[in-house]
Structure formats: C-alpha cells, structure tokens
Coordinates of C-alpha atoms in Angstrom, one line a residue:
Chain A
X1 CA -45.1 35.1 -30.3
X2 CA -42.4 36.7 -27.9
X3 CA -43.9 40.0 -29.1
X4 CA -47.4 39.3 -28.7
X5 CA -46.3 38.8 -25.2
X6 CA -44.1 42.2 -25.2
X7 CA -47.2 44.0 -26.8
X8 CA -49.4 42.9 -24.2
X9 CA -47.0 44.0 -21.7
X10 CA -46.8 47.3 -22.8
X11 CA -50.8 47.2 -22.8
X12 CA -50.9 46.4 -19.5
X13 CA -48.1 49.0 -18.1
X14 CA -48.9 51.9 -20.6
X15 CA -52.6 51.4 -21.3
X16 CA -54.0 53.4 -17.9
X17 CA -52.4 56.2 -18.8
X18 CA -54.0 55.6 -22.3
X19 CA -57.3 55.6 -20.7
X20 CA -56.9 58.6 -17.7
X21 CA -55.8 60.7 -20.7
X22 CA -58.7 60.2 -22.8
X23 CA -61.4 60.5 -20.3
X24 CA -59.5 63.4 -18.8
X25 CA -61.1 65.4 -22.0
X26 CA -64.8 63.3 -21.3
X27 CA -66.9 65.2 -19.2
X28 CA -68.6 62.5 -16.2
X29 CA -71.7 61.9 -17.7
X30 CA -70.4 61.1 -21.2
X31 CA -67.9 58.6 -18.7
X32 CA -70.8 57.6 -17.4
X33 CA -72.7 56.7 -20.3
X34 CA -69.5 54.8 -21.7
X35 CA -66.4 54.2 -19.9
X36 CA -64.1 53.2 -23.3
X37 CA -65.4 55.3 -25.4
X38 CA -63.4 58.4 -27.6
X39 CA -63.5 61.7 -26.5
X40 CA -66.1 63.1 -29.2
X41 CA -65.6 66.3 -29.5
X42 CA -62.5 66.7 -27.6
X43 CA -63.4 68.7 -24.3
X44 CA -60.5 71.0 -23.6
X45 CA -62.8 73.1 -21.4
X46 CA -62.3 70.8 -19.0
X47 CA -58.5 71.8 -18.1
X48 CA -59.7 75.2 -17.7
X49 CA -62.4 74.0 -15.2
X50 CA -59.8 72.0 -13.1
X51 CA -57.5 75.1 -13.2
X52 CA -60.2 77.4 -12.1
X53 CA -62.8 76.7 -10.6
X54 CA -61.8 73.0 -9.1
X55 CA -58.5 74.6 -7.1
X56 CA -55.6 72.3 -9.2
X57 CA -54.3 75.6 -10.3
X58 CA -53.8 76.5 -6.0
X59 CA -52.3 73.1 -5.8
X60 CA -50.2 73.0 -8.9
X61 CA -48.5 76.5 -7.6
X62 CA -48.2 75.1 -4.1
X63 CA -45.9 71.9 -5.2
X64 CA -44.0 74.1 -7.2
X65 CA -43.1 76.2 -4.8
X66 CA -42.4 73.8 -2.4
X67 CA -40.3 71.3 -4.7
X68 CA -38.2 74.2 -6.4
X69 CA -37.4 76.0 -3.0
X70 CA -36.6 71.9 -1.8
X71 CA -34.6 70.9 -4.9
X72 CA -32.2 74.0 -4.8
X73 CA -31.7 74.2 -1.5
X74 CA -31.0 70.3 -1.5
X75 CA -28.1 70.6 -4.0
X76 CA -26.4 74.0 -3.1
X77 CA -26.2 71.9 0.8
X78 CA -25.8 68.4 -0.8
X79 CA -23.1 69.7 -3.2
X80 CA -21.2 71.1 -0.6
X81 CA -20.9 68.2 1.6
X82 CA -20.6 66.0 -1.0
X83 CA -17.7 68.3 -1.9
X84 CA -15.8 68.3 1.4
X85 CA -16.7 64.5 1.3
X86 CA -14.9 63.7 -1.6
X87 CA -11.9 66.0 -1.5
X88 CA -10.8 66.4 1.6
X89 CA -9.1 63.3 4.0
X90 CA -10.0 63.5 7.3
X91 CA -10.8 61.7 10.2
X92 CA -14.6 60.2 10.3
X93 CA -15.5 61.2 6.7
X94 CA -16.3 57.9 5.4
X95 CA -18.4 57.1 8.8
X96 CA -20.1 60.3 7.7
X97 CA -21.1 59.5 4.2
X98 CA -22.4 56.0 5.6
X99 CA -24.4 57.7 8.1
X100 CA -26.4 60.1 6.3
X101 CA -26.5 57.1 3.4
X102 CA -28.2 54.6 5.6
X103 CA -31.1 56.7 6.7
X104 CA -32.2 56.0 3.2
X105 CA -33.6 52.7 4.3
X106 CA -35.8 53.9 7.2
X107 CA -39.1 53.4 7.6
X108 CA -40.4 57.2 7.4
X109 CA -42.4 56.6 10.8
X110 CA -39.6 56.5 12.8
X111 CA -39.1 60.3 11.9
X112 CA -42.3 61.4 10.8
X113 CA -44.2 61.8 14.3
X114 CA -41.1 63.5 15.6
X115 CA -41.1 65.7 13.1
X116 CA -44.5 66.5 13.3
X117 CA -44.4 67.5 17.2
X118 CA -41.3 69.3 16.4
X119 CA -42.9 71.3 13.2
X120 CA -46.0 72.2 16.0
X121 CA -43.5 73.4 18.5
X122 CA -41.7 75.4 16.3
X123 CA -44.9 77.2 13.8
X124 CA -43.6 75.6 11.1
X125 CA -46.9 73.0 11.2
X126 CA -49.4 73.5 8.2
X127 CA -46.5 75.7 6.6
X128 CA -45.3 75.1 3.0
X129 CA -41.9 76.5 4.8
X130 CA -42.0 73.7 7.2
X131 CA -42.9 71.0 4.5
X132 CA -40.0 72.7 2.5
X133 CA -37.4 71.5 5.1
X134 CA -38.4 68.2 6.1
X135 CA -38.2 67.7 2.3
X136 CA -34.6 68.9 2.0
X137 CA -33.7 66.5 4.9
X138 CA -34.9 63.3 3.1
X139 CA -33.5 64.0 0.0
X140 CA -30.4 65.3 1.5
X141 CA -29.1 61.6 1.5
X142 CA -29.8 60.6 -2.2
X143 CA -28.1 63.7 -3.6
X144 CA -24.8 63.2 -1.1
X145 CA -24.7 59.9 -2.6
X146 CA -25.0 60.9 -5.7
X147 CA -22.8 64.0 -6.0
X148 CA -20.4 62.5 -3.8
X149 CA -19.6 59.5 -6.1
X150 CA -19.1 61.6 -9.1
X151 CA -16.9 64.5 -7.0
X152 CA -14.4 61.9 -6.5
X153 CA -14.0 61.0 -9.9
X154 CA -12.6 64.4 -10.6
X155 CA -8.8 64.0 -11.1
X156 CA -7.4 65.7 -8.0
X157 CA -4.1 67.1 -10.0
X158 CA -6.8 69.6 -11.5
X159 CA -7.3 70.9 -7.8
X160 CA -3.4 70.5 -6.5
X161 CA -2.7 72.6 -9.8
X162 CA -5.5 75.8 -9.2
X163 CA -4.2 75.2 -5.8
X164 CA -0.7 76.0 -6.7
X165 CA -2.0 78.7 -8.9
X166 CA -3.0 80.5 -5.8
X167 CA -6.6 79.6 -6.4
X168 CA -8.8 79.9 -2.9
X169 CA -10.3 76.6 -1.8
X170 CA -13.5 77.8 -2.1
X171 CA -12.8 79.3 -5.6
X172 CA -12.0 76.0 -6.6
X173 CA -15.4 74.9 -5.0
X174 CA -16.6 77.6 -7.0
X175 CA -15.0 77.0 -10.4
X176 CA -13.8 73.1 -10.2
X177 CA -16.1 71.2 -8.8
X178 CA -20.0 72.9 -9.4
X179 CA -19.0 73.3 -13.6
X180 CA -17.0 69.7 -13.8
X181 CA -19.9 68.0 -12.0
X182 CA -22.5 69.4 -14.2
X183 CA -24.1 66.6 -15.0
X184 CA -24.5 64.5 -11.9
X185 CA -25.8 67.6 -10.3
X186 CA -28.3 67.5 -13.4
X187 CA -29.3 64.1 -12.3
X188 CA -30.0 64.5 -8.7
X189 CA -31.8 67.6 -9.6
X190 CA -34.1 66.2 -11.7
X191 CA -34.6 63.0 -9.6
X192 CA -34.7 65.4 -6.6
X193 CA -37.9 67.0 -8.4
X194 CA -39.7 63.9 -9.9
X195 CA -39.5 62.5 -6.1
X196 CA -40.3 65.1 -4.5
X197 CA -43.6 66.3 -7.0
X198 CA -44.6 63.2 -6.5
X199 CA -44.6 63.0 -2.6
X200 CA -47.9 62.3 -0.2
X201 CA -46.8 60.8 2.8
X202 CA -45.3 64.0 4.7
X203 CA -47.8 66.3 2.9
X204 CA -50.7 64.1 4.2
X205 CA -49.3 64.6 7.4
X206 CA -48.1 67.6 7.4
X207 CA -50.3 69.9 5.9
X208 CA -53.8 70.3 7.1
X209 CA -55.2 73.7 5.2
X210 CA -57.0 73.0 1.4
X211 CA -55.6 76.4 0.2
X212 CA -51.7 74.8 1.3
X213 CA -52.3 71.4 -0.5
X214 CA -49.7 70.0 -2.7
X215 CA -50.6 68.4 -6.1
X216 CA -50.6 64.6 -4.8
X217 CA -52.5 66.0 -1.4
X218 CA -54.8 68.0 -3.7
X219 CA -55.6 65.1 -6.0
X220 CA -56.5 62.7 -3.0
X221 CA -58.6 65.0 -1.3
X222 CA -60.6 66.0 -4.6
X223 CA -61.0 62.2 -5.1
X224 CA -62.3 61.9 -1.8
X225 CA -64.9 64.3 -1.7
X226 CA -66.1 63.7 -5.2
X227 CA -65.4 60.2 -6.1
X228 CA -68.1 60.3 -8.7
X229 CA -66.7 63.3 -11.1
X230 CA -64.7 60.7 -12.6
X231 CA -64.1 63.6 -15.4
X232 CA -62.7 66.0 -12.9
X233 CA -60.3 63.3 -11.0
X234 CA -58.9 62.8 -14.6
X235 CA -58.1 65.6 -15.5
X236 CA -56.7 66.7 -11.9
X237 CA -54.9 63.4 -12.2
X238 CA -53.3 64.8 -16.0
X239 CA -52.0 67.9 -14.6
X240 CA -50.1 66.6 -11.7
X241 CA -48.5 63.6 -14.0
X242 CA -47.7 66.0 -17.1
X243 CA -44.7 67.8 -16.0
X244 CA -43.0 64.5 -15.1
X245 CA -44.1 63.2 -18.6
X246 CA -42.1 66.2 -20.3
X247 CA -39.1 66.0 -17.6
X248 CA -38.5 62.1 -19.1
X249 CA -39.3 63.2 -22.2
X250 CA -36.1 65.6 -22.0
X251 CA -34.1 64.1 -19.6
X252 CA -35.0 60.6 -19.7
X253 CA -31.4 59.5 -19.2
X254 CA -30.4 61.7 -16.4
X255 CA -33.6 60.5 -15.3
X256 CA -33.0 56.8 -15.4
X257 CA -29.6 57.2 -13.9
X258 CA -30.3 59.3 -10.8
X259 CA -33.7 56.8 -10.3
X260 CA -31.5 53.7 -10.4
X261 CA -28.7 55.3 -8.9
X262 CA -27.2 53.4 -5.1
X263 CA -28.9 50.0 -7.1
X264 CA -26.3 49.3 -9.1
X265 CA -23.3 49.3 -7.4
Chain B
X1 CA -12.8 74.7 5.0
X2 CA -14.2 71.4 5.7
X3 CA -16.3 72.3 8.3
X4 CA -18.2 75.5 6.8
X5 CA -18.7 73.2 4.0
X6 CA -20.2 70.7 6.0
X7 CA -21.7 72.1 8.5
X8 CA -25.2 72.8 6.8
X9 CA -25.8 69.2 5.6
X10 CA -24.9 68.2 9.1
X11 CA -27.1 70.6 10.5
X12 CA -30.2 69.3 8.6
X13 CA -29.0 65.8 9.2
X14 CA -28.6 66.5 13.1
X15 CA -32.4 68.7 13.1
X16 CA -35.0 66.6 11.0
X17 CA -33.4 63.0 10.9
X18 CA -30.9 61.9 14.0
X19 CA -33.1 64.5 16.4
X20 CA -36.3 62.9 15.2
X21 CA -35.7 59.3 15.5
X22 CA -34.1 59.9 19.3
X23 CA -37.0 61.7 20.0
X24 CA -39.0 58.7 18.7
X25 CA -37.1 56.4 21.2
X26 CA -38.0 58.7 24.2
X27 CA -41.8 59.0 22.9
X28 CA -42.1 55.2 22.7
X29 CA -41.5 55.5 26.8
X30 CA -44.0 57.9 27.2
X31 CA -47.4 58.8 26.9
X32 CA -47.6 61.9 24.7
X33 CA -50.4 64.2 25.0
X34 CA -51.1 67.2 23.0
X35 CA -50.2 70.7 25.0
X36 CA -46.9 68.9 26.0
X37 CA -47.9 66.3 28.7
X38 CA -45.7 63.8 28.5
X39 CA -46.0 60.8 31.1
X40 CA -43.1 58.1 31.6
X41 CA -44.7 54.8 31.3
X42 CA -41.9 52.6 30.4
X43 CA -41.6 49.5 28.5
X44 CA -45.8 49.4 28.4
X45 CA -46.3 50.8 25.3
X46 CA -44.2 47.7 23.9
X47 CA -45.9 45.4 26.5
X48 CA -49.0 46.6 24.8
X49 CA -48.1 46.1 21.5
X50 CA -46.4 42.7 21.5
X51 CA -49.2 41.0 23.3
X52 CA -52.7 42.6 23.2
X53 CA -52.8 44.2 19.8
X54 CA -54.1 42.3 17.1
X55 CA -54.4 44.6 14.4
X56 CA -50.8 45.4 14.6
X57 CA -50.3 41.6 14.3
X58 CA -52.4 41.7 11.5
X59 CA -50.7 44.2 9.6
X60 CA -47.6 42.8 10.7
X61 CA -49.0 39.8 8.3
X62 CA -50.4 41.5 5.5
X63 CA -46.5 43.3 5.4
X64 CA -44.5 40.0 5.7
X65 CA -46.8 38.6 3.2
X66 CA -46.1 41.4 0.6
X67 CA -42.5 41.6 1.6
X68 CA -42.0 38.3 0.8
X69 CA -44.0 38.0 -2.5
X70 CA -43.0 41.3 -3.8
X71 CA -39.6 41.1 -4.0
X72 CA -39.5 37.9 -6.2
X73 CA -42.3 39.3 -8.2
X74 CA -40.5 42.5 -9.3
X75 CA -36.9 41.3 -9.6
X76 CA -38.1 38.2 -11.8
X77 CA -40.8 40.4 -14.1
X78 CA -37.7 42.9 -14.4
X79 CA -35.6 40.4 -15.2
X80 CA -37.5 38.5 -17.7
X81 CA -38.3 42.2 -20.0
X82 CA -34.8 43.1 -19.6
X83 CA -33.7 39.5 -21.4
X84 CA -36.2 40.8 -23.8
X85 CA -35.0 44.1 -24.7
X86 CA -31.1 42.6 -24.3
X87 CA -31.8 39.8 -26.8
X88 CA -32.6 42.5 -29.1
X89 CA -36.0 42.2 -29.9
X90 CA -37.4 45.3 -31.9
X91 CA -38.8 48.4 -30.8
X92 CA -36.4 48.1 -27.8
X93 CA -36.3 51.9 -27.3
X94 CA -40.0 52.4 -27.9
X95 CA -40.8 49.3 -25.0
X96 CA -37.9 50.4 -22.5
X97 CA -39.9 54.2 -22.4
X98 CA -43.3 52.4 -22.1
X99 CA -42.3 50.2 -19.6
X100 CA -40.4 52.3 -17.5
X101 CA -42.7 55.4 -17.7
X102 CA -44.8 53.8 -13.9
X103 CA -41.4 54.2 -12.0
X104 CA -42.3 57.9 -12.2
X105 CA -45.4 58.7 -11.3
X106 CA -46.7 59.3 -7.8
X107 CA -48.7 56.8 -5.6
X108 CA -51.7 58.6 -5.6
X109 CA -52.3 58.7 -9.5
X110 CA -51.4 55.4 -9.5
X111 CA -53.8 54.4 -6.8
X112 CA -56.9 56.2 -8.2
X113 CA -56.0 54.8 -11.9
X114 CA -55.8 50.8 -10.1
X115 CA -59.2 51.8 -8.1
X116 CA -61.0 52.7 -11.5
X117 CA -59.2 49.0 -13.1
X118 CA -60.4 47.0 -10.0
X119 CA -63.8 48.9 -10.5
X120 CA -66.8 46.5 -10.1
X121 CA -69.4 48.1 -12.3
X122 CA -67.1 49.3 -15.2
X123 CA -63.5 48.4 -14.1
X124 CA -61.1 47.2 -16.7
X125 CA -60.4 44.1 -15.0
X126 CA -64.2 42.7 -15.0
X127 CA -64.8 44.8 -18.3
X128 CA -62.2 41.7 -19.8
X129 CA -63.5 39.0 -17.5
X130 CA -67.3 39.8 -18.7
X131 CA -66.4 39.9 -22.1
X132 CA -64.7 36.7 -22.9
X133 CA -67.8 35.0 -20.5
X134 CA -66.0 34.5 -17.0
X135 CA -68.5 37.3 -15.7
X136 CA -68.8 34.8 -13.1
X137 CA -65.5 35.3 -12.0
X138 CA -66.0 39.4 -11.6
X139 CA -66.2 40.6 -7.9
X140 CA -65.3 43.8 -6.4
X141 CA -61.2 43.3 -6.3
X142 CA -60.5 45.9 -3.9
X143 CA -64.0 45.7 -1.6
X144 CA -63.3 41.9 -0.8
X145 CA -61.0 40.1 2.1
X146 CA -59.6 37.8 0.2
X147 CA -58.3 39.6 -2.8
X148 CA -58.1 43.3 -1.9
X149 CA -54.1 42.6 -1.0
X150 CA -53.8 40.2 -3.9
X151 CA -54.6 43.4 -6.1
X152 CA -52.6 46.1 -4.2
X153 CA -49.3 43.6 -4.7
X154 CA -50.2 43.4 -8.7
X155 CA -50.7 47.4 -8.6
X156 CA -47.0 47.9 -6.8
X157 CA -45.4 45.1 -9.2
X158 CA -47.1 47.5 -12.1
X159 CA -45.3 50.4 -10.8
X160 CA -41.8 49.1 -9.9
X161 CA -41.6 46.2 -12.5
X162 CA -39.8 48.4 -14.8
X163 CA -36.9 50.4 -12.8
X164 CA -36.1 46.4 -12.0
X165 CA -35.8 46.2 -15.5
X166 CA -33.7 48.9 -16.1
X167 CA -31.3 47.8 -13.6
X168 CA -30.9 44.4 -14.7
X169 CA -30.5 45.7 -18.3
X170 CA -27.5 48.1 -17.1
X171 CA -25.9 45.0 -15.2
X172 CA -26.7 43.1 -18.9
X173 CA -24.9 45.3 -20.9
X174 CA -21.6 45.8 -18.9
X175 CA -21.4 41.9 -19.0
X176 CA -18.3 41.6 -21.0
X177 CA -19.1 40.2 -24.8
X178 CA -16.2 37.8 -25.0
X179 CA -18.1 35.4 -22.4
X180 CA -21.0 35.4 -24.1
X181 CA -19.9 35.3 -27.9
X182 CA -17.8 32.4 -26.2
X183 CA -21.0 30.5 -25.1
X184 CA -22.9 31.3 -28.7
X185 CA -20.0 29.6 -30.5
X186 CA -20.4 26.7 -28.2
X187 CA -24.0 26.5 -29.2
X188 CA -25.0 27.6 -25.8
X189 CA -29.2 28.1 -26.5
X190 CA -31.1 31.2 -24.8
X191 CA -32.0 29.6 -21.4
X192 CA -28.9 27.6 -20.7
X193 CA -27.5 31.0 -21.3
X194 CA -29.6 32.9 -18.8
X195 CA -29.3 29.6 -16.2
X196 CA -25.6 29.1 -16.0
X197 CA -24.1 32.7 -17.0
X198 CA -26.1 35.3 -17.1
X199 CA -27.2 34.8 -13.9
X200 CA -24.4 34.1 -12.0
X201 CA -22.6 36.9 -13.4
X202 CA -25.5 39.5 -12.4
X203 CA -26.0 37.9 -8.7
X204 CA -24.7 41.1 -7.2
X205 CA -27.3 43.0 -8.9
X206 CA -30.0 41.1 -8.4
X207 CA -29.5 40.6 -4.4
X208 CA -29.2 44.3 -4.5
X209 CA -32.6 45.0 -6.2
X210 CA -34.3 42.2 -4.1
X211 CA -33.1 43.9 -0.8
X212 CA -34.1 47.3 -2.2
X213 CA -37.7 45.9 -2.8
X214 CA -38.0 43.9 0.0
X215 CA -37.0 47.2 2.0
X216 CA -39.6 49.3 -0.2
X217 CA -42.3 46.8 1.0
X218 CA -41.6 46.8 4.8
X219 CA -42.2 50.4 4.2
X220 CA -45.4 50.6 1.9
X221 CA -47.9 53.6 3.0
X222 CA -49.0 55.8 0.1
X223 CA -50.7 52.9 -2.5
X224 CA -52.4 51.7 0.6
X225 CA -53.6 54.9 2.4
X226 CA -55.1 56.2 -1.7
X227 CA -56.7 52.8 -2.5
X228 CA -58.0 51.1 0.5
X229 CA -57.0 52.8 3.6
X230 CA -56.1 49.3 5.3
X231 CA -59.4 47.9 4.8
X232 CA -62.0 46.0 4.0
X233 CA -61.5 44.4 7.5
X234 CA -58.1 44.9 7.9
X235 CA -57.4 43.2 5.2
X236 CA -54.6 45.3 3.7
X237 CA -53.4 47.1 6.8
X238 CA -50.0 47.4 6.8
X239 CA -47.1 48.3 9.9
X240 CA -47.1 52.4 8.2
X241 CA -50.7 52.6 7.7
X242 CA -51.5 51.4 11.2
X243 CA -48.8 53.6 12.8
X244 CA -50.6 56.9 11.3
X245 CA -54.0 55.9 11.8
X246 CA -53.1 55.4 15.8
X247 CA -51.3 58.5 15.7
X248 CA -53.4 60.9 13.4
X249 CA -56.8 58.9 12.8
X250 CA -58.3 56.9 15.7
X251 CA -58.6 60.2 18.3
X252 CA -56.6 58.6 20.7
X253 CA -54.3 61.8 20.9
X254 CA -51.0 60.0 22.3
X255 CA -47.9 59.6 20.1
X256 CA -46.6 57.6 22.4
X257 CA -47.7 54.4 21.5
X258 CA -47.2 54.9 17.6
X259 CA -43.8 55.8 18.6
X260 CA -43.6 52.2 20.0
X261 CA -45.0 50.8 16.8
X262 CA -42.5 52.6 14.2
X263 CA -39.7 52.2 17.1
X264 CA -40.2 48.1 16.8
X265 CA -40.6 48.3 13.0
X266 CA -37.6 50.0 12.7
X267 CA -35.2 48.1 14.3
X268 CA -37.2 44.7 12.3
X269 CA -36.5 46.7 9.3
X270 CA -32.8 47.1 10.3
X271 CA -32.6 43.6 11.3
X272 CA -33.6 42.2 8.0
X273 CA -31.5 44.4 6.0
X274 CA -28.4 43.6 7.5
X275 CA -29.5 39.7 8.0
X276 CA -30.0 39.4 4.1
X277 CA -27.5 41.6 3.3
X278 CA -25.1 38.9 5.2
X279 CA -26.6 36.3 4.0
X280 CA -26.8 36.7 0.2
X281 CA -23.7 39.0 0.1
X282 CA -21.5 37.0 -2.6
X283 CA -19.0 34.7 -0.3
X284 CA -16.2 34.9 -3.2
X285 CA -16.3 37.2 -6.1
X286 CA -17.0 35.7 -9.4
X287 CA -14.1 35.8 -11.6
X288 CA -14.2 36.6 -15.3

C-alpha cells in the first residue's frame, strides 16, 4: 500500500522527464499524431538538428563559457576570503561573514535594475563579460559560507607548525588550506555550476543579442517563437538538462550537500 | 595578509551588491530616464504605489497567497517522503535519486515541461482526467483565473518537494538511536513516534526550511515569467514579475518607480524574515 503510494510519487516527480526524453527523439508531427506514444524508430537526427541548424549548439557554448569563467573565478575569490575569514582574528570579521551571508535572502530586484544601469554605463551590457561578473557576485555569498565553515575546521596547530617552520602565510594558503579543503571546494564548485547553468533571471535581463543567449535564455526564446515544434523544444530542453543529469550522476553527494548547505544548521 | 586576501571578495561585494541596492534607494526618489536624466521626485513613487496601483496590490496577493501555502506544502510533502525513506522502506536509494533529481534543474525546463502537463488538448493532466470519465472536469489549467496559480504552486511544490526531503532526512538520521530504540521498546507505534519525538527533536530544522521557502516564494520570478508571464488577467502576477515588466516591458522607460516597487518589497521581505525568525526561533533548546 505505502509503496503504491511511493511509486506513484516517483511517477509524478520523475515521469516528465520520462516523457521530454522520449519525445525529444519524436519529430513534431509524429508528437502530433500521438503525444504518449514510443519513439519508433528512434530519431537521433534530431540532436544534430538542434545542434546545428536550431542555434542550441551557440547557446550551449555561451553558458559554458560564462559558468566556467563564473565558477572559477568565484572560488579562487570566495576561497580566499573564506580563508582570511576563518584564520585570522580580527576586528569586524564575523560582521563581515554575516554581511555578505545575508544578501542571500534578497529579493534579486533590489540589485538587478542597478545593475543593469550600471552594466549600460560601463559597456559591459549585452556582454557575456558583464553577465560573467554579476554572476560571481551572487554566488560569491554561497561559496564564503561554504568554504568558510569547513576552513575553520582545519586544526590550527597544522598552520602555527608550517608557520614555525618558516612557511610564508601565503604558502600556507597555498599548500594548507586549498589541498585540506579539497572537498568543500568540490562542493561549492559543483553547486556553483548546477546554479549557475541553470540561471534565467539575470540573463533575461541582461542579455538582449540571440547569438549571446545562454542555454535557459536560448530555450525560452526558441519556445517562444515556435511553440508548436514541440519536437525541437524537447530536445533543446534535453541538452540544457543533460550535463546536470551526469554532474549528479557523479557527484550526487557533493551535490546534495552544497544544495542543502546554510539549511541545516 | 588579511587584507590582500580579502580585498577582492570585498570588492565584488562593494561593486555589484552594496553599490546596487544603495543605488536602488536613490532611484526609488527619482525618476530615471534613459540617457541619464534623473529627476528628484521624492516620496511619490511610493505615494504612487501604496495607493493608486492595483496591480501591484494584486501581485502583492497572488505572493502572500503562495508564500503562505507554499511553505507548509513543501516542508510537510518533504517531511512525509523522508519518514518514508527513514522507516526504511525499499528501494530507498533508487526513490531518494528520483525524487530529488527536480531540485536541479532550471525553471525554464521545468516551466515548459508543467505547460505541456496543464496542456488542454493533450496535457497529461486532462489526458488522466478524460480517461477515467471526469472529462468534464478538464479545462485549460494555466489559461483560466481561477486555477492558473493553483497549478504554478503544485509546479514549485514539484520542484522543491524533494531538497525538503533531503533535509529532513539528514536532521532524521543524526537523531540519536538510543531515543528512539527507547520509544520502540515502549511500544511507541509509527505516528505517536513522529507526533511526540520526532518532531520536536527536528523543530530547528523544520523552521529553518519553512523560512527558507517562505523566503524563496516572496521571491518567485523565473516559473512565472516561462509559464504564464503574470497572466491570464493578472492572475498569477507576482511582486518580481511586476517589478520587471514596469521596468523592462510596459515602455514606460523610468527605473524609478520599479525601484520603489523592489525598494518596498525588500524591506517586507526583511521584515518577515527576521519577524519569523523571532518568532519560531526555539525559546529553550531541547535537551536529549
């Protein structure tokens, strides 16, 4: 009984997917003509059409771009902080961690037209550059958070002993903290990229050109110009969630841990 | 040291968040026109706002409504499959992927899967409804006033009902097993279980996830903009939907007046998180 329940569940959250997969390799009209049916035969060609000649492959490069340049530059900055954070004692450093962790709760409006006007002013408007670094700045918090809880786990005798060793501090930056915290950095990485590929507000806003859309931005647009190639939106809609599937296929607990991260507490 | 260290994070932090929100403030006194004219008009914008502008008090609605649903809705549907799993029924792994697997994908894939379920003609939903003879019963879910919102709260629970889960299944498993071998020996059955132990014991937790949702639904913009765009009538506008269309959709070319509108949202936003946060925060710290 319980698992009919649990089964029907798992219909209902895993069963869309079921479907966008299979009628992402149904061309429209055979969608058309039946909207459960199998895919008979199997039309792979239809990847290729959505690489090529429908633009995903423009988009797909774009967000990769754009989240890989985001992601590192988000850890090498959020590591560092996180590492002066945790180590050293000084005046105003827990006032600083609360600061940059309670923008996390704002409402994105009460940055986003700022930050439009001040992308305009400065060229950076309808850039992947300028989408790049409003991107660092709101994962900056998450990833402080993060790093900066696992940083002060570190045993500080490790770092009074390199220090006595003659070790510089930023050698012990350098060859403490970055290899010891390994697998936090891991985690916000990955959670850093899963966030950030799937992101649409700030790309709606701030990118206007088709050749400049990101993956979500791509996908939205395609859907709204061609609502009825129901085949095409599939498949579109296949690339954009497949390299999240395989990142939680391999990382699935890194994954769950930097998601859920700041909740429990 | 410290300060090289620092200084980049600080420097983003000071350029695209604490920079942009002041700005925000001074834009919600002014009107902004593109080509830098910028006019002081004072408090009007918020003049405006508070008592002539009914679709901001509609959308003010339509977000209180979901923020207060929601937030019930995804804590006790996480709750209930992490009982599941944590009761050990089988195929735990297997079911903890499945369910989880919405939490990760973006709004916009999300959105156009829901908009094909809700899909008069040859959506899932009527698909079911037509088939076990409650055609009747079939209506365009997204295209009509009174149930479009209905169906974008059931499409968000779909998405987040599983990371509640796997929170409440982490606070499950560090519960410490001498408490609750304690109740089995003392015949304790499944729900008085769950009622008088389980629950108290993972309060912390579960305010935490409710604030967390309640704050995600004060902020809801992407499902919204992909599946209905506020409409039909209004009917699913929310506060971040309304405050791009009047800065980006309705012409009006002033950023002023938006800036009002995510200015007052903001500081609502702030106010509830700290009200609740007070209000629900554990008064004495269960012992155990």
């Amino acid at each position: 009984m319980l698992l009919c329940v649990l089964g029907g569940y798992t219909a209902f959250s895993a069963g869309p997917f079921l479907w966008v997969a299979i009628m992402s390799l149904r061309t429209t009209s055979e969608i058309s003509a039946s909207h459960y049916g199998l895919p008979s035969p199997a039309h792979w060609q239809q990847y290729v059409t959505a690489w090529t000649v429908s633009n995903y492959r423009t988009y797909f490069w774009n967000s990769c771009a754009v989240v890989v340049a985001a992601v590192a530059l988000t850890t090498v900055i959020g590591a560092m902080a996180a590492h002066a954070l945790a180590r050293y004692r000084f005046r105003g450093n827990r006032a600083i961690l609360f600061l940059i962790f309670s923008t996390i709760i704002f409402p994105a409006q009460i940055t986003l037209l700022a930050l439009f006007q001040i992308l305009v002013k400065y060229e950076l408007f309808n850039t992947l550059t300028g989408l790049t670094l409003v991107y660092v700045a709101t994962q900056l918090p998450l990833t402080i958070y993060i790093l900066e809880a696992f940083f002060a786990r570190t045993p500080q005798d490790l770092f009074d002993a390199a220090k006595i060793d003659g070790s510089s501090e930023l050698a012990s930056f350098w060859r403490l903290t970055l290899p010891i915290g390994r697998p936090a950095i891991a985690t916000a990485v990955i959670v850093n990229f899963i966030l950030l590929w799937n992101e649409f507000l700030y790309a709606v806003v701030l990118i206007t050109d088709e050749d400049k859309r990101t993956l979500p931005l791509g996908v939205q647009k395609f859907m709204g110009d061609r609502m009825q190639d129901i085949g095409m939106i599939a498949t579109g809609v296949m690339i954009a969630v497949l390299p999240v599937v395989v990142l939680y296929a391999l990382f699935s607990k890194q994954l769950i841990q930097g998601m859920t991260a700041g909740a429990v507490k | 040291m410290i300060g090289t260290l620092l200084t980049p994070a600080l420097f983003v932090y000071a350029g695209f968040t604490a920079y942009p929100v002041g700005r925000t403030f001074y834009n919600s006194v002014h009107l902004i026109k593109p080509g830098g004219v910028e006019q002081f008009v004072g408090l009007q914008n918020y003049a405006q706002l508070l008592s002539s502008d009914l679709t901001f008090w509609r959308a003010v609605v339509n977000t209180m409504i979901w923020a207060g649903v929601a937030p019930l809705l995804d804590v006790g549907c996480g709750l209930a499959l992490a009982l599941c799993l944590y009761a050990g029924v089988p195929f735990a792994r297997f079911f903890r992927v499945a369910w989880f697997t919405p939490v990760l994908i973006s709004y916009v894939v999300v959105g156009i899967l829901w908009m094909w379920i809700y899909n008069y003609d040859w959506g899932v939903v009527n698909a079911l409804l037509r088939a076990v003879g409650l055609g009747v019963l079939a209506r365009s879910w997204l295209g009509n006033t009174s149930t479009a919102l209905a169906a974008l709260i059931l499409t968000h629970l779909w998405k987040w009902a599983g990371f509640n889960m796997v929170v409440c299944l982490a606070a499950l498993h560090a519960l410490p097993s001498e408490v609750m071998e304690a109740a089995e020996l003392d015949n304790c059955g499944w729900v008085r279980k769950t009622i008088f132990m389980i629950l108290p014991m993972i309060r912390g937790t579960l305010i935490g996830l409710l604030i967390l949702s309640f704050v995600g639904k004060m902020k809801v913009f992407d499902l919204v903009w992909v599946m209905t765009e506020g409409g039909p009538l209004w009917a699913t506008e929310t506060v971040s939907t309304y405050v791009y269309k009047r800065a980006f959709g309705w012409q009006t070319f002033d950023l002023g007046y938006p800036s009002a509108l995510a200015t007052v949202w903001f500081l609502v936003v702030l106010a509830f998180v700290l009200g609740l946060h007070g209000l629900l925060r554990q008064r004495e710290p269960l012992e155990y």
